PDB file of C-alpha atoms in Angstrom:
ATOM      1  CA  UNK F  23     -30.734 -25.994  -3.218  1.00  0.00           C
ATOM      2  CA  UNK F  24     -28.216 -23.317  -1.335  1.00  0.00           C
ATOM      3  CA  UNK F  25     -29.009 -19.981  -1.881  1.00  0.00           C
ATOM      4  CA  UNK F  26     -25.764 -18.848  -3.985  1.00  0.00           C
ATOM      5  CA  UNK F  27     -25.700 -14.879  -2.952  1.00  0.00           C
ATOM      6  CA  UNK F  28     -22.763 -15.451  -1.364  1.00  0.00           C
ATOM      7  CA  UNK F  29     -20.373 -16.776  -3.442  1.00  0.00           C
ATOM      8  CA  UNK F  30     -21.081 -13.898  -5.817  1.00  0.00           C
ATOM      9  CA  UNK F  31     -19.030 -11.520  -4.444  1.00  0.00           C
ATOM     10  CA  UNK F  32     -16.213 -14.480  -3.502  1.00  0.00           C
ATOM     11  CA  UNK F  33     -16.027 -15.189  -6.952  1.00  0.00           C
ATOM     12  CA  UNK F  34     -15.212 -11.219  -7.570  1.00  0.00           C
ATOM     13  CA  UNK F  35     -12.967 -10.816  -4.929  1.00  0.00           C
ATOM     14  CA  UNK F  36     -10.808 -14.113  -6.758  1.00  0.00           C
ATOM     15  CA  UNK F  37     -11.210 -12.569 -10.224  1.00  0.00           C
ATOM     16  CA  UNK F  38     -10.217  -8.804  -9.269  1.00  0.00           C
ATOM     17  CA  UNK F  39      -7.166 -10.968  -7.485  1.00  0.00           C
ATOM     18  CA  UNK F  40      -6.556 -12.599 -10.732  1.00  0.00           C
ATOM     19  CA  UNK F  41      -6.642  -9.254 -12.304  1.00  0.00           C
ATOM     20  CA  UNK F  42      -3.824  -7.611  -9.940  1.00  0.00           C
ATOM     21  CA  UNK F  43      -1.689 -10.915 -10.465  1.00  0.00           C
ATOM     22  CA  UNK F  44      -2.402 -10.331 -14.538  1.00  0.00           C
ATOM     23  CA  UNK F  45      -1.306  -6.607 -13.685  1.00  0.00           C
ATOM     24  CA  UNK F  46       2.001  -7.508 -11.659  1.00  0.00           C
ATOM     25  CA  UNK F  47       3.698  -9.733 -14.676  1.00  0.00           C
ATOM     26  CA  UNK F  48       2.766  -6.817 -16.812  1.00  0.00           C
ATOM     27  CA  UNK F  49       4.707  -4.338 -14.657  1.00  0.00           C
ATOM     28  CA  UNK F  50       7.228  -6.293 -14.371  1.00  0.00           C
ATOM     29  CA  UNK F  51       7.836  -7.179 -17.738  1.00  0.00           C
ATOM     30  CA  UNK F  52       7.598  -3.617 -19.174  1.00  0.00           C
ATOM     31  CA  UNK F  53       9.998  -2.999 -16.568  1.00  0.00           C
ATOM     32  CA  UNK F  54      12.841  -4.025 -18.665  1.00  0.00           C
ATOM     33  CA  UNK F  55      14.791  -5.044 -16.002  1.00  0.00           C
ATOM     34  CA  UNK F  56      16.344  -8.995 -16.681  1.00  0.00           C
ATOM     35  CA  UNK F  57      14.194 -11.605 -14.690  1.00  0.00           C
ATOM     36  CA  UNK F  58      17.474 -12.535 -12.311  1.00  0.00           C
ATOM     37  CA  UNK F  59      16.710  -9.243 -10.227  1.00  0.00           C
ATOM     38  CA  UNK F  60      13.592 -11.367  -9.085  1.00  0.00           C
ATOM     39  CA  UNK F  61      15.358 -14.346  -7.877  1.00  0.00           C
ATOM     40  CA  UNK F  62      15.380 -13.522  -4.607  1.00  0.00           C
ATOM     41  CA  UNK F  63      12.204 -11.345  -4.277  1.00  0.00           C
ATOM     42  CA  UNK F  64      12.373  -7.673  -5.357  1.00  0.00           C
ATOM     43  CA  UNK F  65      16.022  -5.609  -5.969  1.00  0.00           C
ATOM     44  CA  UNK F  66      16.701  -2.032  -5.713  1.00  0.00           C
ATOM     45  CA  UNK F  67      16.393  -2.314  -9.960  1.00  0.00           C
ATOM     46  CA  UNK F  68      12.838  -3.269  -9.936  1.00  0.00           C
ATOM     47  CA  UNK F  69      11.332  -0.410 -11.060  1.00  0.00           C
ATOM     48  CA  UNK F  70       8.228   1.029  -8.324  1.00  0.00           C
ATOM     49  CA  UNK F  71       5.684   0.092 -10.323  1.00  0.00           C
ATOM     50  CA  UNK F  72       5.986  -3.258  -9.970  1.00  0.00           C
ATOM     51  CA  UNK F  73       7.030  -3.291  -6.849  1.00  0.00           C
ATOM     52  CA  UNK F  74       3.563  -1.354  -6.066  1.00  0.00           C
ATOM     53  CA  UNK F  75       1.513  -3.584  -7.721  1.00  0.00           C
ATOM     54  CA  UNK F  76       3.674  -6.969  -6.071  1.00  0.00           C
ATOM     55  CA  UNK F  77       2.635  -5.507  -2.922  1.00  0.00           C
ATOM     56  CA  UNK F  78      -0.727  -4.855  -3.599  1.00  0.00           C
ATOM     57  CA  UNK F  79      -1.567  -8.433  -5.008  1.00  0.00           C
ATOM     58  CA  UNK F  80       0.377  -9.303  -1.495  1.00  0.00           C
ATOM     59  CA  UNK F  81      -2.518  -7.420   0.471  1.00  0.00           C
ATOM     60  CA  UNK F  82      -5.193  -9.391  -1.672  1.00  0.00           C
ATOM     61  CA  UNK F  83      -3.397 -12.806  -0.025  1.00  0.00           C
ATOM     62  CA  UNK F  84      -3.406 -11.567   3.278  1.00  0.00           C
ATOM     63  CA  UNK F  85      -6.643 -10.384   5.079  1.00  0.00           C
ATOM     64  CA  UNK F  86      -8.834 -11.263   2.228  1.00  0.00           C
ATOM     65  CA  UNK F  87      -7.979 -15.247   3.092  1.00  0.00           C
ATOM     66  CA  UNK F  88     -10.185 -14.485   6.234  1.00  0.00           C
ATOM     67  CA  UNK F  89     -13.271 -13.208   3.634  1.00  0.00           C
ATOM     68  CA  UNK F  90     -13.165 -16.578   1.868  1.00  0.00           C
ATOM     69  CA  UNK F  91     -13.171 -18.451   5.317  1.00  0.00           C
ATOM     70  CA  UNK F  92     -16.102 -16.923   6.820  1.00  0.00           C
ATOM     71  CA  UNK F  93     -18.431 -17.040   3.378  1.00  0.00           C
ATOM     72  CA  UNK F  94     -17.362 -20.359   2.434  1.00  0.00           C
ATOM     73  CA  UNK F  95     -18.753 -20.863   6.659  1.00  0.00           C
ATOM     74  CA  UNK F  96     -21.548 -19.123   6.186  1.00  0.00           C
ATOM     75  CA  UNK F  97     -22.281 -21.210   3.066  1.00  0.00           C
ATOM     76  CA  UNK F  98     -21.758 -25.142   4.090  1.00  0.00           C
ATOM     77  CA  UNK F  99     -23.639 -24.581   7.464  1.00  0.00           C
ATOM     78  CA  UNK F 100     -27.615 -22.507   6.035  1.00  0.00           C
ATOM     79  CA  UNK F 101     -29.277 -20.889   6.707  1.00  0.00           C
ATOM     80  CA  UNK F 102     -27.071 -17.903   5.176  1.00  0.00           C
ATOM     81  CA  UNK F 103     -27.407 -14.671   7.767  1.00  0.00           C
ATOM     82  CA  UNK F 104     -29.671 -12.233   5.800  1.00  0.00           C
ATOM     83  CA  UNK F 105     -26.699  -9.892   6.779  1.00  0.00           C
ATOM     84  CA  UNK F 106     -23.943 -12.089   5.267  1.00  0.00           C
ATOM     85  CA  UNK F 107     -24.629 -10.963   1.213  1.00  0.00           C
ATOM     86  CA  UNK F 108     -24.687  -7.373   2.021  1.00  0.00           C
ATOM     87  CA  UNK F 109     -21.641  -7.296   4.277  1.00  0.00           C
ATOM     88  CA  UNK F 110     -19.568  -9.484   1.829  1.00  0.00           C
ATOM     89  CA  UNK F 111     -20.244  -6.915  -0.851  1.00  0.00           C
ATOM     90  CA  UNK F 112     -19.229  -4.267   1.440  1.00  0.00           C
ATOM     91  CA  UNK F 113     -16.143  -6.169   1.833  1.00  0.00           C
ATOM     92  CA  UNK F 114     -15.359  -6.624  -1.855  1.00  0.00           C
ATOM     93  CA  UNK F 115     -16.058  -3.122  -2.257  1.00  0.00           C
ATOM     94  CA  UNK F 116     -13.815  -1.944  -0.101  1.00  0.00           C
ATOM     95  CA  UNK F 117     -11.170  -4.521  -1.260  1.00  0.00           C
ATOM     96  CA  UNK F 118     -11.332  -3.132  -5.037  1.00  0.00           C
ATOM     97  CA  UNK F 119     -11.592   0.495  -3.482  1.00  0.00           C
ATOM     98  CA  UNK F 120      -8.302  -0.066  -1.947  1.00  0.00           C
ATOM     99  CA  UNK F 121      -6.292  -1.445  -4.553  1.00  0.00           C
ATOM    100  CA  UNK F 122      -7.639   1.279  -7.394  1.00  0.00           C
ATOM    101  CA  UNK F 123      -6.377   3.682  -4.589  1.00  0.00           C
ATOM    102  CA  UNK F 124      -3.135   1.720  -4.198  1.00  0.00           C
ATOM    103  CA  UNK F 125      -2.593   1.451  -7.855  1.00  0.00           C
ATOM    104  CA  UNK F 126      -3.296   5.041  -8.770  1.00  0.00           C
ATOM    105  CA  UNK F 127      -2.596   7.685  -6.711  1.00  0.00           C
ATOM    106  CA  UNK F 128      -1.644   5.815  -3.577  1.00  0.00           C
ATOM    107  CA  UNK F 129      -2.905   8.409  -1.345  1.00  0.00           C
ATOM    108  CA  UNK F 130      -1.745   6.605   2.107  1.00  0.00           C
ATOM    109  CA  UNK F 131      -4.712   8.264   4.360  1.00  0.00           C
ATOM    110  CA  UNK F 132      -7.293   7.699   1.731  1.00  0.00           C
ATOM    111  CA  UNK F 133      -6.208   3.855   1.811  1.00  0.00           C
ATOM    112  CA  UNK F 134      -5.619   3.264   5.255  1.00  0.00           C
ATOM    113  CA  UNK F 135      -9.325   4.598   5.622  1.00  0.00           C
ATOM    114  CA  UNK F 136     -10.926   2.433   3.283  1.00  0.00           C
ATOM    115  CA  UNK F 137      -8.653  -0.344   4.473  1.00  0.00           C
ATOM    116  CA  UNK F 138      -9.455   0.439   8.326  1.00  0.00           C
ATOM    117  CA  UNK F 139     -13.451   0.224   6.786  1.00  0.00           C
ATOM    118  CA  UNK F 140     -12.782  -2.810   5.276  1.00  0.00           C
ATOM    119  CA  UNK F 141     -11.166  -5.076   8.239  1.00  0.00           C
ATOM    120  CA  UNK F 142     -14.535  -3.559   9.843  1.00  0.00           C
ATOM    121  CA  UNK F 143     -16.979  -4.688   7.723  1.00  0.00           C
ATOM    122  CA  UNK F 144     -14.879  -8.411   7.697  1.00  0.00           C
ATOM    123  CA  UNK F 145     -15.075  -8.289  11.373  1.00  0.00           C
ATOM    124  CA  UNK F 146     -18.840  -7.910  11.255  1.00  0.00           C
ATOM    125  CA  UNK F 147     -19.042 -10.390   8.942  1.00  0.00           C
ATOM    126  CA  UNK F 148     -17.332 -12.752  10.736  1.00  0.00           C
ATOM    127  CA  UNK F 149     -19.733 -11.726  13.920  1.00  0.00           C
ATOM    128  CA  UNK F 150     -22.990 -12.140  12.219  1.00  0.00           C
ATOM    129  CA  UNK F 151     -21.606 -15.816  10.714  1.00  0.00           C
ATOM    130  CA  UNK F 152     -20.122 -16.723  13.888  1.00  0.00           C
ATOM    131  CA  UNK F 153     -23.490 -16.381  15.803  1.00  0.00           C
ATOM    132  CA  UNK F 154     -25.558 -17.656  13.032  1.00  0.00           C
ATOM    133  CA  UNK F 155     -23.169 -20.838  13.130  1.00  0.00           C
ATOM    134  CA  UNK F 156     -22.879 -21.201  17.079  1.00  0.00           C
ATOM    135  CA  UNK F 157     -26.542 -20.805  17.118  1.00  0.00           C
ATOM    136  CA  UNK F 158     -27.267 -23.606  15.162  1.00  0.00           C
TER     137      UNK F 158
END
């Protein structure tokens, strides 16, 4: 049987995804502004909430697509690196860190940190997988 530590914190990462998607069709229907202004992507009437949030389920498409590569790796081809679990937690972390930060008081330094920690940790991630797996 495959040791399943891994997929734990893929399966967060997706949900807390699922969450910010939940969160964007809220924004944008309290928004009150008619659904045509999203016909071709955002307008100037979309109000910045949405477009905040939009944007921020955008950055959970983006880098985190590289996070479900490397575990789902790490996973098909055991032994899992002891280092894998931690490190993918770190990532997810990091990931919810920086959307709370996004989504609240958008501090740019304070998320460009914790994003610049988090494209760290993936790159170590991808590091310890990619010599487990090339080691055989």
């Amino acid at each position: 049987m495959r040791d399943t530590a891994l997929l734990i914190p893929v399966f967060v990462l997706a949900g807390w995804t699922g969450l910010v998607l939940l969160y964007v069709a809220f924004s944008r229907v309290r928004g009150g502004v008619s659904p045509r202004e999203y016909t071709l992507g955002e307008s100037p009437q979309v109000p910045a909430r949405a477009l905040l949030a939009n944007r921020n389920y955008m950055n959970l498409l983006e880098l985190p697509l590289l996070f479900y590569v490397v575990c789902l790796l790490a996973w098909v081809t055991p032994p899992v690196p002891t280092a894998a679990p931690p490190l993918a937690w770190a990532y997810v972390g990091l990931r919810l860190l920086h959307s709370l930060i996004h989504l609240s008081y958008n501090r740019v330094m304070h998320r460009f940190l914790v994003f610049g920690l988090s494209n760290v940790t993936l790159l170590a991630l991808w590091v310890v997988v990619g010599r487990a797996v090339l080691a055989g």
